[in-house]
């Protein structure tokens, strides 16, 4: 369920460069990482909020846009814990960290739904 191939960027990466990479890779999230330490998630919504605030974001660094308290979850978290976390924090993605709090991947609401869908499909096959 965890995507370890998620798009990452250093905090000094410009928003323009990150947005271009998102388009190229068809990614909906960029994990901002500084030496394996996750700083936050950059999403189209994050960029949009800055634009609405009338900020010229093209040359702004992604580190300036991400939240100071990123939503993180341990690699060992189960699906139910993720559902509760997403609901409690009202988010659609979380950064996955290892026991040393270093970046290990990202999990999105869509990843979670896909995991439940696979399980549901397997149950349906058992009843046929």
mmCIF file of N, CA and C in Angstrom:
data_model
loop_
_atom_site.group_PDB
_atom_site.id
_atom_site.type_symbol
_atom_site.label_atom_id
_atom_site.label_comp_id
_atom_site.label_asym_id
_atom_site.label_seq_id
_atom_site.Cartn_x
_atom_site.Cartn_y
_atom_site.Cartn_z
ATOM 1 N N UNK A 1 0.820 -1.180 0.000
ATOM 2 C CA UNK A 1 0.000 0.000 0.000
ATOM 3 C C UNK A 1 0.873 1.257 0.000
ATOM 4 N N UNK A 2 2.040 1.194 0.613
ATOM 5 C CA UNK A 2 2.948 2.338 0.630
ATOM 6 C C UNK A 2 3.649 2.458 -0.708
ATOM 7 N N UNK A 3 3.662 3.667 -1.247
ATOM 8 C CA UNK A 3 4.386 3.924 -2.492
ATOM 9 C C UNK A 3 5.784 4.396 -2.130
ATOM 10 N N UNK A 4 6.784 3.583 -2.463
ATOM 11 C CA UNK A 4 8.161 3.958 -2.177
ATOM 12 C C UNK A 4 8.788 4.692 -3.349
ATOM 13 N N UNK A 5 8.083 4.741 -4.469
ATOM 14 C CA UNK A 5 8.600 5.421 -5.662
ATOM 15 C C UNK A 5 7.986 6.807 -5.833
ATOM 16 N N UNK A 6 7.438 7.352 -4.773
ATOM 17 C CA UNK A 6 6.791 8.662 -4.854
ATOM 18 C C UNK A 6 7.814 9.729 -5.226
ATOM 19 N N UNK A 7 7.327 10.756 -5.851
ATOM 20 C CA UNK A 7 8.155 11.882 -6.256
ATOM 21 C C UNK A 7 8.627 12.631 -5.012
ATOM 22 N N UNK A 8 9.928 12.886 -4.927
ATOM 23 C CA UNK A 8 10.478 13.633 -3.798
ATOM 24 C C UNK A 8 11.214 14.863 -4.309
ATOM 25 N N UNK A 9 11.378 15.828 -3.425
ATOM 26 C CA UNK A 9 12.107 17.050 -3.771
ATOM 27 C C UNK A 9 12.806 17.583 -2.533
ATOM 28 N N UNK A 10 13.944 18.211 -2.760
ATOM 29 C CA UNK A 10 14.651 18.898 -1.680
ATOM 30 C C UNK A 10 13.904 20.188 -1.356
ATOM 31 N N UNK A 11 14.033 20.692 -0.143
ATOM 32 C CA UNK A 11 13.277 21.891 0.235
ATOM 33 C C UNK A 11 13.597 23.118 -0.609
ATOM 34 N N UNK A 12 14.771 23.188 -1.187
ATOM 35 C CA UNK A 12 15.134 24.355 -1.998
ATOM 36 C C UNK A 12 14.642 24.272 -3.442
ATOM 37 N N UNK A 13 14.045 23.162 -3.835
ATOM 38 C CA UNK A 13 13.481 23.012 -5.179
ATOM 39 C C UNK A 13 12.406 24.069 -5.397
ATOM 40 N N UNK A 14 12.399 24.678 -6.569
ATOM 41 C CA UNK A 14 11.367 25.687 -6.831
ATOM 42 C C UNK A 14 10.025 25.012 -7.067
ATOM 43 N N UNK A 15 8.977 25.730 -6.770
ATOM 44 C CA UNK A 15 7.629 25.220 -7.001
ATOM 45 C C UNK A 15 7.437 24.947 -8.489
ATOM 46 N N UNK A 16 7.985 25.806 -9.345
ATOM 47 C CA UNK A 16 7.868 25.601 -10.794
ATOM 48 C C UNK A 16 8.489 24.272 -11.201
ATOM 49 N N UNK A 17 9.670 23.952 -10.670
ATOM 50 C CA UNK A 17 10.321 22.682 -11.003
ATOM 51 C C UNK A 17 9.535 21.494 -10.453
ATOM 52 N N UNK A 18 9.026 21.624 -9.239
ATOM 53 C CA UNK A 18 8.238 20.541 -8.647
ATOM 54 C C UNK A 18 6.954 20.318 -9.429
ATOM 55 N N UNK A 19 6.294 21.403 -9.827
ATOM 56 C CA UNK A 19 5.055 21.284 -10.602
ATOM 57 C C UNK A 19 5.325 20.638 -11.956
ATOM 58 N N UNK A 20 6.442 20.988 -12.582
ATOM 59 C CA UNK A 20 6.800 20.371 -13.864
ATOM 60 C C UNK A 20 7.040 18.876 -13.686
ATOM 61 N N UNK A 21 7.712 18.493 -12.615
ATOM 62 C CA UNK A 21 7.949 17.074 -12.343
ATOM 63 C C UNK A 21 6.637 16.347 -12.074
ATOM 64 N N UNK A 22 5.709 17.010 -11.384
ATOM 65 C CA UNK A 22 4.399 16.404 -11.124
ATOM 66 C C UNK A 22 3.671 16.132 -12.433
ATOM 67 N N UNK A 23 3.732 17.080 -13.360
ATOM 68 C CA UNK A 23 3.080 16.883 -14.667
ATOM 69 C C UNK A 23 3.749 15.750 -15.437
ATOM 70 N N UNK A 24 5.079 15.744 -15.453
ATOM 71 C CA UNK A 24 5.825 14.729 -16.197
ATOM 72 C C UNK A 24 5.549 13.330 -15.661
ATOM 73 N N UNK A 25 5.522 13.183 -14.350
ATOM 74 C CA UNK A 25 5.333 11.869 -13.728
ATOM 75 C C UNK A 25 3.871 11.565 -13.420
ATOM 76 N N UNK A 26 2.970 12.497 -13.767
ATOM 77 C CA UNK A 26 1.552 12.346 -13.461
ATOM 78 C C UNK A 26 1.359 12.034 -11.973
ATOM 79 N N UNK A 27 2.052 12.809 -11.147
ATOM 80 C CA UNK A 27 2.018 12.614 -9.698
ATOM 81 C C UNK A 27 1.078 13.628 -9.063
ATOM 82 N N UNK A 28 0.397 13.205 -8.016
ATOM 83 C CA UNK A 28 -0.510 14.113 -7.317
ATOM 84 C C UNK A 28 0.068 14.615 -6.001
ATOM 85 N N UNK A 29 1.297 14.206 -5.712
ATOM 86 C CA UNK A 29 1.933 14.623 -4.468
ATOM 87 C C UNK A 29 3.453 14.582 -4.634
ATOM 88 N N UNK A 30 4.120 15.535 -3.997
ATOM 89 C CA UNK A 30 5.583 15.545 -3.921
ATOM 90 C C UNK A 30 5.942 15.549 -2.441
ATOM 91 N N UNK A 31 6.790 14.614 -2.046
ATOM 92 C CA UNK A 31 7.245 14.570 -0.661
ATOM 93 C C UNK A 31 8.506 15.433 -0.565
ATOM 94 N N UNK A 32 8.459 16.438 0.279
ATOM 95 C CA UNK A 32 9.619 17.306 0.474
ATOM 96 C C UNK A 32 10.472 16.681 1.577
ATOM 97 N N UNK A 33 11.715 16.343 1.220
ATOM 98 C CA UNK A 33 12.603 15.593 2.108
ATOM 99 C C UNK A 33 13.942 16.318 2.213
ATOM 100 N N UNK A 34 14.450 16.427 3.427
ATOM 101 C CA UNK A 34 15.770 17.010 3.659
ATOM 102 C C UNK A 34 16.631 15.966 4.353
ATOM 103 N N UNK A 35 17.577 15.397 3.599
ATOM 104 C CA UNK A 35 18.460 14.352 4.129
ATOM 105 C C UNK A 35 17.671 13.248 4.839
ATOM 106 N N UNK A 36 16.734 12.666 4.144
ATOM 107 C CA UNK A 36 15.889 11.551 4.601
ATOM 108 C C UNK A 36 14.842 11.956 5.634
ATOM 109 N N UNK A 37 14.818 13.217 6.039
ATOM 110 C CA UNK A 37 13.829 13.677 7.017
ATOM 111 C C UNK A 37 12.679 14.341 6.267
ATOM 112 N N UNK A 38 11.463 13.798 6.406
ATOM 113 C CA UNK A 38 10.324 14.382 5.690
ATOM 114 C C UNK A 38 9.916 15.727 6.284
ATOM 115 N N UNK A 39 9.727 16.696 5.397
ATOM 116 C CA UNK A 39 9.320 18.035 5.830
ATOM 117 C C UNK A 39 7.854 18.308 5.552
ATOM 118 N N UNK A 40 7.294 17.624 4.544
ATOM 119 C CA UNK A 40 5.893 17.842 4.228
ATOM 120 C C UNK A 40 5.534 17.362 2.846
ATOM 121 N N UNK A 41 4.269 17.552 2.498
ATOM 122 C CA UNK A 41 3.744 17.143 1.200
ATOM 123 C C UNK A 41 3.343 18.368 0.398
ATOM 124 N N UNK A 42 3.728 18.378 -0.855
ATOM 125 C CA UNK A 42 3.306 19.423 -1.781
ATOM 126 C C UNK A 42 2.268 18.806 -2.705
ATOM 127 N N UNK A 43 1.104 19.418 -2.767
ATOM 128 C CA UNK A 43 0.018 18.936 -3.616
ATOM 129 C C UNK A 43 -0.455 20.079 -4.506
ATOM 130 N N UNK A 44 -1.229 19.763 -5.529
ATOM 131 C CA UNK A 44 -1.815 20.849 -6.322
ATOM 132 C C UNK A 44 -2.634 21.810 -5.455
ATOM 133 N N UNK A 45 -3.287 21.284 -4.423
ATOM 134 C CA UNK A 45 -4.071 22.135 -3.532
ATOM 135 C C UNK A 45 -3.175 23.108 -2.768
ATOM 136 N N UNK A 46 -2.006 22.633 -2.337
ATOM 137 C CA UNK A 46 -1.056 23.500 -1.640
ATOM 138 C C UNK A 46 -0.637 24.657 -2.533
ATOM 139 N N UNK A 47 -0.314 24.331 -3.772
ATOM 140 C CA UNK A 47 0.095 25.358 -4.733
ATOM 141 C C UNK A 47 -1.067 26.309 -4.993
ATOM 142 N N UNK A 48 -2.263 25.751 -5.158
ATOM 143 C CA UNK A 48 -3.446 26.568 -5.426
ATOM 144 C C UNK A 48 -3.744 27.554 -4.312
ATOM 145 N N UNK A 49 -3.601 27.113 -3.056
ATOM 146 C CA UNK A 49 -3.849 28.018 -1.923
ATOM 147 C C UNK A 49 -2.868 29.190 -1.940
ATOM 148 N N UNK A 50 -1.620 28.927 -2.309
ATOM 149 C CA UNK A 50 -0.625 30.004 -2.370
ATOM 150 C C UNK A 50 -0.950 30.975 -3.499
ATOM 151 N N UNK A 51 -1.416 30.448 -4.625
ATOM 152 C CA UNK A 51 -1.783 31.310 -5.754
ATOM 153 C C UNK A 51 -2.977 32.181 -5.372
ATOM 154 N N UNK A 52 -3.972 31.586 -4.723
ATOM 155 C CA UNK A 52 -5.152 32.340 -4.292
ATOM 156 C C UNK A 52 -4.752 33.434 -3.301
ATOM 157 N N UNK A 53 -3.734 33.167 -2.498
ATOM 158 C CA UNK A 53 -3.243 34.171 -1.548
ATOM 159 C C UNK A 53 -2.416 35.242 -2.260
ATOM 160 N N UNK A 54 -2.417 35.176 -3.602
ATOM 161 C CA UNK A 54 -1.738 36.158 -4.443
ATOM 162 C C UNK A 54 -0.222 36.124 -4.287
ATOM 163 N N UNK A 55 0.303 34.936 -4.066
ATOM 164 C CA UNK A 55 1.747 34.782 -3.979
ATOM 165 C C UNK A 55 2.274 34.337 -5.338
ATOM 166 N N UNK A 56 3.437 34.838 -5.724
ATOM 167 C CA UNK A 56 4.097 34.384 -6.941
ATOM 168 C C UNK A 56 4.897 33.143 -6.564
ATOM 169 N N UNK A 57 4.317 31.995 -6.818
ATOM 170 C CA UNK A 57 4.898 30.750 -6.319
ATOM 171 C C UNK A 57 5.942 30.135 -7.238
ATOM 172 N N UNK A 58 6.063 30.606 -8.455
ATOM 173 C CA UNK A 58 6.957 29.943 -9.411
ATOM 174 C C UNK A 58 8.385 29.813 -8.899
ATOM 175 N N UNK A 59 8.915 30.870 -8.333
ATOM 176 C CA UNK A 59 10.300 30.840 -7.849
ATOM 177 C C UNK A 59 10.404 30.553 -6.354
ATOM 178 N N UNK A 60 9.266 30.398 -5.704
ATOM 179 C CA UNK A 60 9.253 30.063 -4.282
ATOM 180 C C UNK A 60 9.761 28.633 -4.115
ATOM 181 N N UNK A 61 10.411 28.350 -3.004
ATOM 182 C CA UNK A 61 10.876 26.982 -2.773
ATOM 183 C C UNK A 61 9.742 26.147 -2.179
ATOM 184 N N UNK A 62 9.781 24.851 -2.471
ATOM 185 C CA UNK A 62 8.734 23.971 -1.945
ATOM 186 C C UNK A 62 8.794 23.905 -0.423
ATOM 187 N N UNK A 63 9.982 24.079 0.136
ATOM 188 C CA UNK A 63 10.123 24.085 1.584
ATOM 189 C C UNK A 63 9.350 25.208 2.247
ATOM 190 N N UNK A 64 9.144 26.311 1.500
ATOM 191 C CA UNK A 64 8.381 27.438 2.041
ATOM 192 C C UNK A 64 6.877 27.192 2.026
ATOM 193 N N UNK A 65 6.429 26.233 1.232
ATOM 194 C CA UNK A 65 4.985 26.000 1.090
ATOM 195 C C UNK A 65 4.437 24.876 1.956
ATOM 196 N N UNK A 66 5.277 23.929 2.328
ATOM 197 C CA UNK A 66 4.746 22.764 3.040
ATOM 198 C C UNK A 66 4.502 23.090 4.509
ATOM 199 N N UNK A 67 3.563 22.363 5.088
ATOM 200 C CA UNK A 67 3.194 22.557 6.493
ATOM 201 C C UNK A 67 4.365 22.203 7.400
ATOM 202 N N UNK A 68 4.441 22.889 8.519
ATOM 203 C CA UNK A 68 5.530 22.630 9.454
ATOM 204 C C UNK A 68 5.335 21.337 10.237
ATOM 205 N N UNK A 69 4.133 20.825 10.262
ATOM 206 C CA UNK A 69 3.829 19.600 11.001
ATOM 207 C C UNK A 69 3.280 18.566 10.021
ATOM 208 N N UNK A 70 4.175 17.891 9.283
ATOM 209 C CA UNK A 70 3.669 16.956 8.278
ATOM 210 C C UNK A 70 2.946 15.770 8.921
ATOM 211 N N UNK A 71 1.963 15.271 8.215
ATOM 212 C CA UNK A 71 1.223 14.097 8.673
ATOM 213 C C UNK A 71 2.070 12.874 8.338
ATOM 214 N N UNK A 72 2.497 12.169 9.383
ATOM 215 C CA UNK A 72 3.332 10.985 9.187
ATOM 216 C C UNK A 72 2.679 9.778 9.829
ATOM 217 N N UNK A 73 3.092 8.620 9.356
ATOM 218 C CA UNK A 73 2.598 7.355 9.879
ATOM 219 C C UNK A 73 3.753 6.356 9.813
ATOM 220 N N UNK A 74 3.813 5.465 10.761
ATOM 221 C CA UNK A 74 4.861 4.437 10.791
ATOM 222 C C UNK A 74 4.619 3.388 9.703
ATOM 223 N N UNK A 75 5.693 2.772 9.270
ATOM 224 C CA UNK A 75 5.601 1.703 8.272
ATOM 225 C C UNK A 75 4.711 0.567 8.750
ATOM 226 N N UNK A 76 4.631 0.381 10.036
ATOM 227 C CA UNK A 76 3.881 -0.738 10.611
ATOM 228 C C UNK A 76 2.395 -0.445 10.806
ATOM 229 N N UNK A 77 1.958 0.761 10.481
ATOM 230 C CA UNK A 77 0.547 1.128 10.690
ATOM 231 C C UNK A 77 -0.364 0.263 9.825
ATOM 232 N N UNK A 78 -1.473 -0.160 10.393
ATOM 233 C CA UNK A 78 -2.427 -0.950 9.618
ATOM 234 C C UNK A 78 -3.448 -0.025 8.945
ATOM 235 N N UNK A 79 -4.272 -0.618 8.108
ATOM 236 C CA UNK A 79 -5.240 0.174 7.339
ATOM 237 C C UNK A 79 -6.228 0.925 8.222
ATOM 238 N N UNK A 80 -6.662 0.281 9.287
ATOM 239 C CA UNK A 80 -7.628 0.937 10.167
ATOM 240 C C UNK A 80 -7.021 2.185 10.809
ATOM 241 N N UNK A 81 -5.748 2.103 11.182
ATOM 242 C CA UNK A 81 -5.068 3.274 11.751
ATOM 243 C C UNK A 81 -4.966 4.386 10.713
ATOM 244 N N UNK A 82 -4.742 4.016 9.462
ATOM 245 C CA UNK A 82 -4.676 5.019 8.393
ATOM 246 C C UNK A 82 -6.024 5.695 8.181
ATOM 247 N N UNK A 83 -7.090 4.914 8.197
ATOM 248 C CA UNK A 83 -8.430 5.488 8.040
ATOM 249 C C UNK A 83 -8.686 6.504 9.148
ATOM 250 N N UNK A 84 -8.369 6.129 10.383
ATOM 251 C CA UNK A 84 -8.575 7.046 11.512
ATOM 252 C C UNK A 84 -7.713 8.305 11.370
ATOM 253 N N UNK A 85 -6.460 8.125 10.962
ATOM 254 C CA UNK A 85 -5.558 9.265 10.789
ATOM 255 C C UNK A 85 -6.065 10.212 9.711
ATOM 256 N N UNK A 86 -6.457 9.657 8.564
ATOM 257 C CA UNK A 86 -6.945 10.496 7.467
ATOM 258 C C UNK A 86 -8.194 11.268 7.892
ATOM 259 N N UNK A 87 -9.080 10.615 8.638
ATOM 260 C CA UNK A 87 -10.304 11.283 9.088
ATOM 261 C C UNK A 87 -9.995 12.350 10.144
ATOM 262 N N UNK A 88 -9.160 11.996 11.101
ATOM 263 C CA UNK A 88 -8.850 12.926 12.197
ATOM 264 C C UNK A 88 -8.111 14.166 11.707
ATOM 265 N N UNK A 89 -7.170 13.979 10.787
ATOM 266 C CA UNK A 89 -6.368 15.117 10.300
ATOM 267 C C UNK A 89 -6.945 15.736 9.027
ATOM 268 N N UNK A 90 -8.024 15.144 8.494
ATOM 269 C CA UNK A 90 -8.676 15.636 7.277
ATOM 270 C C UNK A 90 -7.675 15.786 6.131
ATOM 271 N N UNK A 91 -6.957 14.686 5.857
ATOM 272 C CA UNK A 91 -5.959 14.665 4.788
ATOM 273 C C UNK A 91 -6.224 13.493 3.855
ATOM 274 N N UNK A 92 -5.595 13.531 2.700
ATOM 275 C CA UNK A 92 -5.728 12.456 1.719
ATOM 276 C C UNK A 92 -4.409 11.744 1.465
ATOM 277 N N UNK A 93 -3.356 12.121 2.215
ATOM 278 C CA UNK A 93 -2.056 11.471 2.063
ATOM 279 C C UNK A 93 -1.259 11.639 3.346
ATOM 280 N N UNK A 94 -0.362 10.691 3.592
ATOM 281 C CA UNK A 94 0.522 10.761 4.755
ATOM 282 C C UNK A 94 1.901 10.260 4.350
ATOM 283 N N UNK A 95 2.903 10.828 4.981
ATOM 284 C CA UNK A 95 4.279 10.400 4.749
ATOM 285 C C UNK A 95 4.546 9.197 5.640
ATOM 286 N N UNK A 96 5.095 8.143 5.060
ATOM 287 C CA UNK A 96 5.438 6.942 5.810
ATOM 288 C C UNK A 96 6.888 7.079 6.278
ATOM 289 N N UNK A 97 7.103 6.847 7.579
ATOM 290 C CA UNK A 97 8.446 6.936 8.146
ATOM 291 C C UNK A 97 8.822 5.615 8.801
ATOM 292 N N UNK A 98 10.144 5.379 8.877
ATOM 293 C CA UNK A 98 10.631 4.171 9.535
ATOM 294 C C UNK A 98 10.814 4.442 11.030
ATOM 295 N N UNK A 99 11.408 3.486 11.723
ATOM 296 C CA UNK A 99 11.581 3.629 13.174
ATOM 297 C C UNK A 99 12.501 4.785 13.553
ATOM 298 N N UNK A 100 13.343 5.218 12.624
ATOM 299 C CA UNK A 100 14.227 6.353 12.873
ATOM 300 C C UNK A 100 13.640 7.668 12.406
ATOM 301 N N UNK A 101 12.345 7.668 12.083
ATOM 302 C CA UNK A 101 11.633 8.850 11.574
ATOM 303 C C UNK A 101 12.180 9.348 10.243
ATOM 304 N N UNK A 102 12.802 8.444 9.471
ATOM 305 C CA UNK A 102 13.280 8.810 8.145
ATOM 306 C C UNK A 102 12.243 8.422 7.103
ATOM 307 N N UNK A 103 12.238 9.153 6.000
ATOM 308 C CA UNK A 103 11.280 8.945 4.917
ATOM 309 C C UNK A 103 11.373 7.518 4.376
ATOM 310 N N UNK A 104 10.212 6.862 4.269
ATOM 311 C CA UNK A 104 10.154 5.508 3.722
ATOM 312 C C UNK A 104 9.182 5.400 2.555
ATOM 313 N N UNK A 105 8.299 6.382 2.391
ATOM 314 C CA UNK A 105 7.323 6.336 1.306
ATOM 315 C C UNK A 105 6.157 7.254 1.603
ATOM 316 N N UNK A 106 5.102 7.058 0.839
ATOM 317 C CA UNK A 106 3.894 7.854 1.032
ATOM 318 C C UNK A 106 2.697 6.938 0.817
ATOM 319 N N UNK A 107 1.638 7.187 1.539
ATOM 320 C CA UNK A 107 0.398 6.443 1.347
ATOM 321 C C UNK A 107 -0.713 7.466 1.145
ATOM 322 N N UNK A 108 -1.540 7.204 0.147
ATOM 323 C CA UNK A 108 -2.635 8.121 -0.163
ATOM 324 C C UNK A 108 -3.974 7.451 0.116
ATOM 325 N N UNK A 109 -4.992 8.266 0.183
ATOM 326 C CA UNK A 109 -6.345 7.758 0.366
ATOM 327 C C UNK A 109 -6.691 6.793 -0.764
ATOM 328 N N UNK A 110 -6.251 7.117 -1.971
ATOM 329 C CA UNK A 110 -6.514 6.253 -3.123
ATOM 330 C C UNK A 110 -5.822 4.903 -2.965
ATOM 331 N N UNK A 111 -4.585 4.887 -2.422
ATOM 332 C CA UNK A 111 -3.897 3.622 -2.151
ATOM 333 C C UNK A 111 -4.699 2.780 -1.167
ATOM 334 N N UNK A 112 -5.218 3.441 -0.153
ATOM 335 C CA UNK A 112 -6.002 2.767 0.874
ATOM 336 C C UNK A 112 -7.279 2.177 0.289
ATOM 337 N N UNK A 113 -7.981 2.959 -0.523
ATOM 338 C CA UNK A 113 -9.192 2.457 -1.179
ATOM 339 C C UNK A 113 -8.885 1.269 -2.079
ATOM 340 N N UNK A 114 -7.781 1.346 -2.812
ATOM 341 C CA UNK A 114 -7.404 0.250 -3.705
ATOM 342 C C UNK A 114 -7.130 -1.026 -2.910
ATOM 343 N N UNK A 115 -6.496 -0.903 -1.751
ATOM 344 C CA UNK A 115 -6.225 -2.077 -0.915
ATOM 345 C C UNK A 115 -7.524 -2.708 -0.430
ATOM 346 N N UNK A 116 -8.463 -1.878 0.007
ATOM 347 C CA UNK A 116 -9.762 -2.403 0.431
ATOM 348 C C UNK A 116 -10.514 -3.022 -0.750
ATOM 349 N N UNK A 117 -10.415 -2.425 -1.922
ATOM 350 C CA UNK A 117 -11.101 -2.954 -3.109
ATOM 351 C C UNK A 117 -10.552 -4.330 -3.477
ATOM 352 N N UNK A 118 -9.225 -4.490 -3.410
ATOM 353 C CA UNK A 118 -8.627 -5.804 -3.709
ATOM 354 C C UNK A 118 -9.127 -6.860 -2.729
ATOM 355 N N UNK A 119 -9.198 -6.488 -1.463
ATOM 356 C CA UNK A 119 -9.686 -7.426 -0.453
ATOM 357 C C UNK A 119 -11.153 -7.772 -0.700
ATOM 358 N N UNK A 120 -11.951 -6.783 -1.040
ATOM 359 C CA UNK A 120 -13.361 -7.001 -1.329
ATOM 360 C C UNK A 120 -13.523 -7.913 -2.544
ATOM 361 N N UNK A 121 -12.727 -7.672 -3.600
ATOM 362 C CA UNK A 121 -12.782 -8.524 -4.794
ATOM 363 C C UNK A 121 -12.424 -9.965 -4.459
ATOM 364 N N UNK A 122 -11.429 -10.154 -3.608
ATOM 365 C CA UNK A 122 -11.035 -11.505 -3.209
ATOM 366 C C UNK A 122 -12.163 -12.192 -2.452
ATOM 367 N N UNK A 123 -12.860 -11.458 -1.603
ATOM 368 C CA UNK A 123 -13.997 -12.026 -0.879
ATOM 369 C C UNK A 123 -15.129 -12.401 -1.833
ATOM 370 N N UNK A 124 -15.366 -11.569 -2.833
ATOM 371 C CA UNK A 124 -16.402 -11.871 -3.815
ATOM 372 C C UNK A 124 -16.087 -13.148 -4.581
ATOM 373 N N UNK A 125 -14.816 -13.336 -4.907
ATOM 374 C CA UNK A 125 -14.419 -14.547 -5.631
ATOM 375 C C UNK A 125 -14.663 -15.791 -4.793
ATOM 376 N N UNK A 126 -14.515 -15.681 -3.488
ATOM 377 C CA UNK A 126 -14.754 -16.823 -2.610
ATOM 378 C C UNK A 126 -16.218 -17.225 -2.586
ATOM 379 N N UNK A 127 -17.107 -16.276 -2.803
ATOM 380 C CA UNK A 127 -18.535 -16.569 -2.736
ATOM 381 C C UNK A 127 -19.096 -17.056 -4.064
ATOM 382 N N UNK A 128 -18.298 -16.996 -5.111
ATOM 383 C CA UNK A 128 -18.795 -17.426 -6.434
ATOM 384 C C UNK A 128 -18.633 -18.905 -6.640
#
